[in-house]
Amino acid sequence: MAKQAAFTCTACGAAHTKWSGRCDACSAWNTVIEEQPLTTGPGRGAGLVKGRTVPLVSLAATEAPPARTESRVAELDRVLGGGLVPASATLVGGDPGIGKSTLLLQAAAAFSRRGLRAVYVSGEEASAQVRMRAQRLGLADANVSLAAETNLRDILTTLEADAPDLVVVDSIQTMWLDTVDSAPGSVSQVRATAHELTTFAKRRGIAVILVGHVTKEGQIAGPRVVEHMVDTVLYFEGERGHPFRILRAVKNRFGPADEIGVFEMTGNGLAQVANPSALFLADRGEPAAGSAVFAGIEGTRPLLCEFQALIAPAPHGTPRRSVVGWDGSRLAMILAVLESRAGIPFAGLDVYLNVAGGLRVTEPAADLAVAAALLSAREDVALPAETVVFGEISLSGAVRPVAQAENRLKEAEKLGFSKAIVPKGGKAVSHSGMTLSPQADLTGFVGDIFGAG
């Protein structure tokens, strides 16, 4: 019995039973294509050998955990969870031109200095172009082998013979497998090539790093199953107008997720930033209306950044809400709570909110800092000097405690801040040398800081 044809959307990966001009899932036109089934099932033709089961309790005695290899680049090792793990698959995504190839070329050179045999496979550039970039970055003497190839069968054959310790594939969308009858970059090809490379990494004990393109929404292009296949998913973020780059771990089987590493793009490549809090606050001058310093936590490290707000009359009657670096839906919630619980309206006013330095903040602990910046901009009153703010705001107007308050205050004190507006009822931080202003609800916060209830 012949298998029924399957149709897949190349934009979102949704499956369809028949062809249609428009995808029902993402509403994109002319993206539904026929997907040919794989010629071999999972595990067939991959050279795998049937084994036996091993009791979990005996693993500690029979198999030692794989030893990590540190690159001696502290920011990269932090995001990886302490170093590179053998037989692991890592997926790195980011916007075009953000510096993914530069980062991974520097990483391959750093690991090669630690004794690993590294191979850099480029499907987008010729070997001479990669070598030219290496010379510009000062890596001409790095012991890294280069290959310019897109046929996965040829690549795996070469890697089987060379047996390196680290393989960088740039990028997964350019690779193609001759057993899959579709164009490179399609859903079938991306899924099949990612599966082959991940299986190869596990079978031969080689660490594989894959580069993935992103969509206009900022997600890694291709089926989401690719992110489930690999062990670690990293996003390389940053604004084109800022030199700072953030390497963020959104999935990590060998370390903490949501960990970040901060780099600065220079003429000689990416330089790691040892103290990102001081860097993000370097351009902050005298206290101004609409500015609030937030003491946040990114992964396991405390990080201070500045929220900037601007309130202006709406010239055309319809107020505008513009956000950069924060969640727009959460801004709408904070504005609604301020109007409903504290009696401070923002109707007829344009609201602009920005996180300085190109950083993206996701934790709810920034609610109180956003409210402080909005009220400061609306009342044209600057917050007290050398003050940091953190706390989560509930829909009832209460200010809720947040995790790791002690680490936040220690980081702020280290950078010279002497005052902190914090939630009331959190863990005791009395040993801190800072002057604390505990706040129980939004009404009290408005009265204490801005002198109006």
Short mmCIF file of C-alpha atoms in Angstrom, two decimals:
data_model
loop_
_atom_site.label_atom_id
_atom_site.label_comp_id
_atom_site.label_asym_id
_atom_site.label_seq_id
_atom_site.Cartn_x
_atom_site.Cartn_y
_atom_site.Cartn_z
CA MET A 1 0.00 0.00 0.00
CA ALA A 2 1.46 3.34 -1.05
CA LYS A 3 2.07 5.91 1.65
CA GLN A 4 -0.15 8.97 1.57
CA ALA A 5 1.66 12.15 0.54
CA ALA A 6 2.32 14.71 3.28
CA PHE A 7 2.41 18.44 2.85
CA THR A 8 4.33 20.80 5.13
CA CYS A 9 4.50 24.58 5.49
CA THR A 10 8.06 25.81 5.00
CA ALA A 11 7.38 28.89 7.15
CA CYS A 12 6.01 27.32 10.35
CA GLY A 13 6.35 23.55 9.84
CA ALA A 14 2.63 22.80 10.14
CA ALA A 15 1.50 19.54 8.52
CA HIS A 16 -1.38 19.38 6.01
CA THR A 17 -3.19 16.45 4.45
CA LYS A 18 -3.40 18.15 1.05
CA TRP A 19 -1.90 21.07 -0.78
CA SER A 20 -3.38 24.54 -0.36
CA GLY A 21 -2.25 27.98 -1.40
CA ARG A 22 -2.43 29.36 2.12
CA CYS A 23 -1.25 27.77 5.37
CA ASP A 24 -4.05 27.50 7.93
CA ALA A 25 -1.60 27.75 10.84
CA CYS A 26 0.46 30.87 9.98
CA SER A 27 -1.63 32.34 7.09
CA ALA A 28 1.42 32.47 4.80
CA TRP A 29 0.86 32.13 1.04
CA ASN A 30 2.63 29.69 -1.29
CA THR A 31 4.59 27.99 1.51
CA VAL A 32 2.90 24.54 1.52
CA ILE A 33 5.02 21.93 -0.29
CA GLU A 34 4.87 18.18 -0.66
CA GLU A 35 7.21 16.42 1.73
CA GLN A 36 8.79 13.15 0.65
CA PRO A 37 9.05 10.48 3.36
CA LEU A 38 12.49 9.50 4.59
CA THR A 39 14.00 6.53 2.81
CA THR A 40 15.30 5.07 6.07
CA GLY A 41 13.58 4.95 9.40
CA PRO A 42 15.01 6.25 12.68
CA GLY A 43 18.18 4.40 13.54
CA ARG A 44 18.50 2.55 10.20
CA GLY A 45 21.63 3.00 8.19
CA ALA A 46 23.26 5.05 10.94
CA GLY A 47 25.75 2.38 11.92
CA LEU A 48 24.15 1.82 15.34
CA VAL A 49 24.61 -1.51 17.09
CA LYS A 50 22.02 -3.14 19.30
CA GLY A 51 23.08 -3.00 22.92
CA ARG A 52 21.82 -4.02 26.31
CA THR A 53 20.08 -2.12 29.08
CA VAL A 54 22.06 -1.07 32.14
CA PRO A 55 20.54 -0.47 35.59
CA LEU A 56 20.53 3.19 36.54
CA VAL A 57 22.13 2.54 39.93
CA SER A 58 25.18 0.96 38.29
CA LEU A 59 25.97 3.90 36.01
CA ALA A 60 28.06 5.63 38.67
CA ALA A 61 30.28 2.58 38.98
CA THR A 62 30.56 1.65 35.32
CA GLU A 63 30.66 4.98 33.50
CA ALA A 64 32.34 8.18 34.60
CA PRO A 65 30.61 11.44 33.62
CA PRO A 66 32.12 13.08 30.54
CA ALA A 67 34.81 15.60 31.36
CA ARG A 68 34.12 19.18 30.28
CA THR A 69 36.67 21.22 28.39
CA GLU A 70 36.90 24.89 29.30
CA SER A 71 37.68 27.41 26.60
CA ARG A 72 39.15 29.87 29.13
CA VAL A 73 36.64 32.41 27.75
CA ALA A 74 34.67 32.92 30.95
CA GLU A 75 31.49 34.26 29.34
CA LEU A 76 31.27 31.36 26.89
CA ASP A 77 32.00 28.74 29.54
CA ARG A 78 29.35 30.26 31.81
CA VAL A 79 26.63 29.92 29.16
CA LEU A 80 27.68 26.36 28.30
CA GLY A 81 27.37 25.40 31.97
CA GLY A 82 31.08 25.19 32.76
CA GLY A 83 32.60 24.12 29.47
CA LEU A 84 32.06 21.99 26.38
CA VAL A 85 30.67 18.48 26.93
CA PRO A 86 31.78 15.64 24.60
CA ALA A 87 29.07 13.97 22.50
CA SER A 88 26.84 17.04 22.81
CA ALA A 89 24.87 18.93 20.16
CA THR A 90 24.48 22.70 20.47
CA LEU A 91 22.28 24.94 18.33
CA VAL A 92 23.16 28.65 18.05
CA GLY A 93 20.65 31.09 16.53
CA GLY A 94 20.68 34.81 15.91
CA ASP A 95 19.82 37.60 13.50
CA PRO A 96 21.82 37.96 10.26
CA GLY A 97 25.04 39.88 10.79
CA ILE A 98 24.85 39.76 14.58
CA GLY A 99 28.19 37.91 14.82
CA LYS A 100 27.37 34.18 15.02
CA SER A 101 30.16 33.13 12.66
CA THR A 102 32.64 35.40 14.41
CA LEU A 103 31.68 34.01 17.81
CA LEU A 104 31.99 30.37 16.76
CA LEU A 105 35.26 30.89 14.89
CA GLN A 106 36.71 32.46 18.02
CA ALA A 107 35.24 29.64 20.12
CA ALA A 108 36.76 26.98 17.84
CA ALA A 109 40.14 28.68 18.14
CA ALA A 110 39.81 28.92 21.93
CA PHE A 111 38.97 25.22 22.27
CA SER A 112 41.81 24.27 19.92
CA ARG A 113 44.24 26.05 22.27
CA ARG A 114 42.93 23.78 25.02
CA GLY A 115 43.99 20.72 23.05
CA LEU A 116 40.82 19.89 21.10
CA ARG A 117 40.95 19.09 17.40
CA ALA A 118 38.43 21.47 15.86
CA VAL A 119 36.86 21.46 12.38
CA TYR A 120 34.92 24.45 11.04
CA VAL A 121 32.52 23.48 8.23
CA SER A 122 31.15 26.44 6.28
CA GLY A 123 28.28 26.06 3.86
CA GLU A 124 27.95 29.79 3.22
CA GLU A 125 31.55 30.91 2.65
CA ALA A 126 34.62 29.60 0.88
CA SER A 127 37.62 28.47 2.89
CA ALA A 128 39.57 31.53 1.75
CA GLN A 129 36.85 33.84 3.09
CA VAL A 130 36.86 32.10 6.47
CA ARG A 131 40.65 32.31 6.55
CA MET A 132 40.46 36.03 5.75
CA ARG A 133 38.13 36.58 8.74
CA ALA A 134 40.45 34.54 10.95
CA GLN A 135 43.38 36.77 10.00
CA ARG A 136 41.34 39.88 10.81
CA LEU A 137 40.50 38.41 14.23
CA GLY A 138 44.12 37.50 14.92
CA LEU A 139 43.45 33.75 14.70
CA ALA A 140 45.68 32.90 11.75
CA ASP A 141 47.80 30.58 13.90
CA ALA A 142 44.82 28.71 15.39
CA ASN A 143 44.89 24.93 14.92
CA VAL A 144 41.44 24.77 13.28
CA SER A 145 40.73 22.80 10.11
CA LEU A 146 38.45 24.42 7.53
CA ALA A 147 36.02 22.83 5.10
CA ALA A 148 33.62 24.41 2.60
CA GLU A 149 30.98 21.79 1.82
CA THR A 150 27.18 21.40 1.87
CA ASN A 151 26.76 17.69 1.07
CA LEU A 152 26.23 16.05 4.46
CA ARG A 153 27.33 12.62 3.23
CA ASP A 154 30.74 14.00 2.21
CA ILE A 155 31.03 15.91 5.49
CA LEU A 156 30.26 12.89 7.67
CA THR A 157 32.64 10.71 5.65
CA THR A 158 35.45 13.21 6.22
CA LEU A 159 34.67 13.54 9.93
CA GLU A 160 34.59 9.76 10.34
CA ALA A 161 38.14 9.59 8.99
CA ASP A 162 39.54 12.63 10.84
CA ALA A 163 37.75 11.96 14.20
CA PRO A 164 37.92 15.53 15.56
CA ASP A 165 36.79 16.61 19.05
CA LEU A 166 34.71 19.61 17.96
CA VAL A 167 32.77 20.31 14.76
CA VAL A 168 31.14 23.67 13.93
CA VAL A 169 28.55 23.57 11.10
CA ASP A 170 27.68 26.99 9.68
CA SER A 171 24.82 26.74 8.95
CA ILE A 172 22.32 23.88 9.22
CA GLN A 173 20.04 25.51 6.61
CA THR A 174 22.71 25.15 3.91
CA MET A 175 23.32 21.43 4.48
CA TRP A 176 21.52 18.85 2.33
CA LEU A 177 21.11 15.09 2.48
CA ASP A 178 20.85 13.22 -0.81
CA THR A 179 18.37 10.69 0.63
CA VAL A 180 15.79 13.46 1.13
CA ASP A 181 14.11 14.71 -2.04
CA SER A 182 13.70 18.40 -1.23
CA ALA A 183 15.66 21.63 -1.51
CA PRO A 184 18.28 22.69 1.08
CA GLY A 185 16.72 24.74 3.86
CA SER A 186 13.33 23.02 3.64
CA VAL A 187 11.67 21.52 6.69
CA SER A 188 12.56 17.96 5.63
CA GLN A 189 16.20 18.76 4.96
CA VAL A 190 16.72 20.71 8.19
CA ARG A 191 15.12 17.97 10.26
CA ALA A 192 17.02 15.17 8.53
CA THR A 193 20.44 16.85 8.59
CA ALA A 194 20.04 17.88 12.24
CA HIS A 195 19.09 14.29 13.12
CA GLU A 196 22.11 12.87 11.27
CA LEU A 197 24.54 15.32 12.89
CA THR A 198 23.09 14.77 16.38
CA THR A 199 23.26 11.00 15.96
CA PHE A 200 26.84 11.30 14.71
CA ALA A 201 27.78 13.38 17.78
CA LYS A 202 26.32 10.84 20.21
CA ARG A 203 27.78 7.83 18.41
CA ARG A 204 31.35 9.13 18.00
CA GLY A 205 31.61 11.25 21.16
CA ILE A 206 32.18 14.46 19.18
CA ALA A 207 30.83 17.84 20.24
CA VAL A 208 28.84 19.42 17.39
CA ILE A 209 27.79 23.09 17.23
CA LEU A 210 25.14 24.00 14.65
CA VAL A 211 24.34 27.52 13.43
CA GLY A 212 20.65 28.17 12.74
CA HIS A 213 19.02 31.07 10.92
CA VAL A 214 16.12 32.87 12.58
CA THR A 215 12.76 34.03 11.28
CA LYS A 216 11.50 37.60 11.36
CA GLU A 217 9.85 36.81 14.71
CA GLY A 218 13.27 35.95 16.16
CA GLN A 219 12.72 32.17 16.38
CA ILE A 220 15.13 29.63 14.90
CA ALA A 221 13.90 28.79 11.40
CA GLY A 222 12.75 25.26 10.66
CA PRO A 223 10.75 22.73 12.65
CA ARG A 224 10.77 23.05 16.44
CA VAL A 225 11.75 19.40 16.64
CA VAL A 226 15.33 20.47 15.89
CA GLU A 227 15.46 22.30 19.22
CA HIS A 228 14.25 19.12 20.94
CA MET A 229 16.94 17.03 19.24
CA VAL A 230 19.92 19.02 20.48
CA ASP A 231 21.21 19.28 24.04
CA THR A 232 21.70 23.05 24.19
CA VAL A 233 19.98 25.95 22.43
CA LEU A 234 21.71 29.34 22.50
CA TYR A 235 20.47 32.66 21.14
CA PHE A 236 22.90 35.41 20.15
CA GLU A 237 21.10 38.71 20.70
CA GLY A 238 21.90 42.38 20.32
CA GLU A 239 20.92 45.64 18.68
CA ARG A 240 22.66 46.77 15.52
CA GLY A 241 23.21 50.25 16.98
CA HIS A 242 24.91 48.94 20.14
CA PRO A 243 28.24 47.14 20.44
CA PHE A 244 26.94 44.76 23.13
CA ARG A 245 25.99 41.17 22.31
CA ILE A 246 24.16 38.76 24.62
CA LEU A 247 24.65 34.99 24.35
CA ARG A 248 21.62 33.50 26.12
CA ALA A 249 20.96 29.83 26.92
CA VAL A 250 17.28 28.96 26.55
CA LYS A 251 17.84 25.21 26.89
CA ASN A 252 20.77 23.40 28.47
CA ARG A 253 20.84 19.77 29.57
CA PHE A 254 24.25 20.25 31.16
CA GLY A 255 23.82 23.54 33.01
CA PRO A 256 21.41 26.30 34.04
CA ALA A 257 19.04 27.71 31.45
CA ASP A 258 18.54 31.47 31.02
CA GLU A 259 22.24 32.00 31.69
CA ILE A 260 23.78 34.84 29.70
CA GLY A 261 27.22 35.85 28.53
CA VAL A 262 27.96 39.44 27.56
CA PHE A 263 30.32 40.36 24.72
CA GLU A 264 31.33 43.61 23.06
CA MET A 265 31.81 43.80 19.30
CA THR A 266 35.15 45.43 18.50
CA GLY A 267 37.35 45.75 15.45
CA ASN A 268 39.23 42.62 16.53
CA GLY A 269 36.13 40.51 17.08
CA LEU A 270 34.07 39.81 20.17
CA ALA A 271 35.58 40.75 23.52
CA GLN A 272 34.08 39.34 26.69
CA VAL A 273 32.69 41.74 29.30
CA ALA A 274 33.63 40.73 32.84
CA ASN A 275 31.36 43.29 34.57
CA PRO A 276 28.27 43.82 32.38
CA SER A 277 26.42 45.87 35.02
CA ALA A 278 29.07 48.59 34.92
CA LEU A 279 29.03 48.49 31.12
CA PHE A 280 25.25 48.91 30.80
CA LEU A 281 25.31 51.83 33.26
CA ALA A 282 28.49 53.45 31.89
CA ASP A 283 26.67 56.17 29.92
CA ARG A 284 24.28 57.04 32.74
CA GLY A 285 24.82 60.63 33.86
CA GLU A 286 22.99 62.72 36.43
CA PRO A 287 19.57 61.42 37.56
CA ALA A 288 16.89 62.46 35.10
CA ALA A 289 13.12 62.16 34.99
CA GLY A 290 11.97 58.87 33.48
CA SER A 291 15.05 56.88 34.47
CA ALA A 292 15.12 53.96 36.93
CA VAL A 293 17.91 51.44 37.60
CA PHE A 294 16.71 47.86 37.88
CA ALA A 295 18.61 45.23 39.85
CA GLY A 296 17.86 42.02 37.94
CA ILE A 297 19.01 38.41 37.77
CA GLU A 298 19.98 36.80 34.48
CA GLY A 299 20.57 33.09 34.96
CA THR A 300 22.84 32.88 37.99
CA ARG A 301 24.38 36.36 37.83
CA PRO A 302 22.96 39.68 39.07
CA LEU A 303 22.78 42.34 36.38
CA LEU A 304 21.91 46.02 36.69
CA CYS A 305 20.36 47.94 33.80
CA GLU A 306 18.50 51.19 33.21
CA PHE A 307 14.85 51.55 32.25
CA GLN A 308 14.04 54.76 30.38
CA ALA A 309 10.49 56.08 29.99
CA LEU A 310 9.03 59.04 28.10
CA ILE A 311 5.47 60.35 28.45
CA ALA A 312 4.13 62.80 25.86
CA PRO A 313 0.66 64.03 24.83
CA ALA A 314 -0.89 62.01 22.02
CA PRO A 315 -1.20 64.46 19.09
CA HIS A 316 -3.81 62.47 17.15
CA GLY A 317 -6.03 61.30 19.96
CA THR A 318 -4.95 57.64 19.85
CA PRO A 319 -2.21 57.05 22.42
CA ARG A 320 0.79 55.03 21.36
CA ARG A 321 2.59 52.35 23.39
CA SER A 322 6.14 51.61 22.20
CA VAL A 323 8.46 49.18 24.01
CA VAL A 324 12.06 48.14 23.30
CA GLY A 325 13.66 45.41 25.40
CA TRP A 326 10.59 44.49 27.47
CA ASP A 327 7.22 42.77 27.04
CA GLY A 328 4.59 45.10 25.57
CA SER A 329 1.71 43.15 27.12
CA ARG A 330 3.22 43.53 30.58
CA LEU A 331 3.57 47.30 30.02
CA ALA A 332 -0.16 47.48 29.27
CA MET A 333 -0.84 45.59 32.51
CA ILE A 334 1.33 47.98 34.57
CA LEU A 335 -0.44 51.01 33.07
CA ALA A 336 -3.84 49.47 33.89
CA VAL A 337 -2.81 48.74 37.50
CA LEU A 338 -1.46 52.28 37.96
CA GLU A 339 -4.75 53.75 36.75
CA SER A 340 -7.04 51.34 38.58
CA ARG A 341 -5.22 50.92 41.92
CA ALA A 342 -3.26 54.16 42.27
CA GLY A 343 -5.59 56.54 40.40
CA ILE A 344 -2.93 57.73 37.96
CA PRO A 345 -4.35 57.85 34.41
CA PHE A 346 -2.32 57.58 31.23
CA ALA A 347 -5.22 58.13 28.83
CA GLY A 348 -4.37 60.49 25.99
CA LEU A 349 -0.63 60.10 26.59
CA ASP A 350 1.98 58.40 24.44
CA VAL A 351 4.14 55.98 26.44
CA TYR A 352 7.65 54.99 25.33
CA LEU A 353 9.75 52.50 27.29
CA ASN A 354 13.31 51.41 26.54
CA VAL A 355 15.95 49.21 28.18
CA ALA A 356 19.28 50.99 27.72
CA GLY A 357 22.14 49.14 26.06
CA GLY A 358 20.09 46.78 23.89
CA LEU A 359 19.42 44.31 26.72
CA ARG A 360 16.17 42.32 26.80
CA VAL A 361 14.61 41.85 30.24
CA THR A 362 12.04 39.09 30.79
CA GLU A 363 11.69 38.57 34.55
CA PRO A 364 8.59 39.96 36.38
CA ALA A 365 10.82 41.53 39.04
CA ALA A 366 11.21 44.53 36.72
CA ASP A 367 7.56 45.60 37.25
CA LEU A 368 8.33 48.07 40.05
CA ALA A 369 11.26 49.60 38.14
CA VAL A 370 9.01 50.12 35.10
CA ALA A 371 6.32 51.72 37.27
CA ALA A 372 8.94 54.00 38.84
CA ALA A 373 10.24 55.08 35.43
CA LEU A 374 6.71 55.74 34.14
CA LEU A 375 5.70 57.80 37.18
CA SER A 376 9.00 59.68 37.12
CA ALA A 377 8.46 60.62 33.48
CA ARG A 378 4.80 61.55 33.99
CA GLU A 379 5.47 63.76 37.03
CA ASP A 380 8.79 65.06 35.66
CA VAL A 381 10.48 64.15 38.93
CA ALA A 382 13.76 62.24 39.03
CA LEU A 383 14.16 59.33 41.41
CA PRO A 384 16.55 59.77 44.35
CA ALA A 385 20.18 59.51 43.34
CA GLU A 386 22.03 56.17 43.62
CA THR A 387 18.78 54.21 43.94
CA VAL A 388 17.92 50.79 42.52
CA VAL A 389 14.43 49.34 42.24
CA PHE A 390 13.05 45.80 41.95
CA GLY A 391 9.77 44.07 42.76
CA GLU A 392 6.83 42.33 41.10
CA ILE A 393 3.43 44.06 40.89
CA SER A 394 0.25 42.00 41.13
CA LEU A 395 -3.11 42.94 39.62
CA SER A 396 -4.32 43.95 43.08
CA GLY A 397 -1.59 46.59 43.29
CA ALA A 398 0.48 44.69 45.86
CA VAL A 399 4.27 44.61 45.53
CA ARG A 400 5.37 40.99 45.77
CA PRO A 401 8.81 39.73 46.89
CA VAL A 402 11.21 38.31 44.30
CA ALA A 403 13.95 35.71 44.42
CA GLN A 404 17.63 36.39 45.17
CA ALA A 405 17.07 39.82 46.69
CA GLU A 406 20.34 39.54 48.59
CA ASN A 407 22.40 39.00 45.41
CA ARG A 408 20.67 41.94 43.72
CA LEU A 409 21.56 44.26 46.61
CA LYS A 410 25.14 43.03 46.79
CA GLU A 411 25.66 43.81 43.10
CA ALA A 412 24.09 47.26 43.48
CA GLU A 413 26.23 48.02 46.54
CA LYS A 414 29.36 46.91 44.68
CA LEU A 415 28.59 49.46 41.93
CA GLY A 416 28.17 52.33 44.41
CA PHE A 417 24.40 52.41 44.93
CA SER A 418 23.35 53.29 48.48
CA LYS A 419 19.53 53.14 48.37
CA ALA A 420 17.07 50.47 47.23
CA ILE A 421 13.29 50.37 46.80
CA VAL A 422 12.36 46.76 47.53
CA PRO A 423 9.22 44.70 48.20
CA LYS A 424 8.10 44.38 51.80
CA GLY A 425 8.01 40.95 53.38
CA GLY A 426 10.90 39.35 51.52
CA LYS A 427 13.87 37.56 53.02
CA ALA A 428 15.88 39.55 55.54
CA VAL A 429 18.74 41.51 53.98
CA SER A 430 19.50 43.63 57.02
CA HIS A 431 23.24 42.93 56.85
CA SER A 432 23.42 44.92 53.61
CA GLY A 433 25.00 48.36 53.90
CA MET A 434 22.28 49.97 51.79
CA THR A 435 19.33 52.07 52.91
CA LEU A 436 16.20 50.07 52.12
CA SER A 437 12.72 51.42 51.40
CA PRO A 438 10.29 48.46 51.68
CA GLN A 439 7.01 48.87 49.78
CA ALA A 440 3.88 46.80 50.44
CA ASP A 441 1.65 48.12 47.65
CA LEU A 442 1.62 50.50 44.72
CA THR A 443 -0.33 53.23 46.54
CA GLY A 444 2.24 53.44 49.30
CA PHE A 445 5.05 53.45 46.76
CA VAL A 446 3.55 56.43 44.93
CA GLY A 447 3.05 58.30 48.20
CA ASP A 448 6.54 57.63 49.59
CA ILE A 449 8.53 58.30 46.44
CA PHE A 450 6.48 60.95 44.61
CA GLY A 451 4.56 62.50 47.51
CA ALA A 452 1.02 61.78 46.28
CA GLY A 453 -1.37 58.95 47.10
#
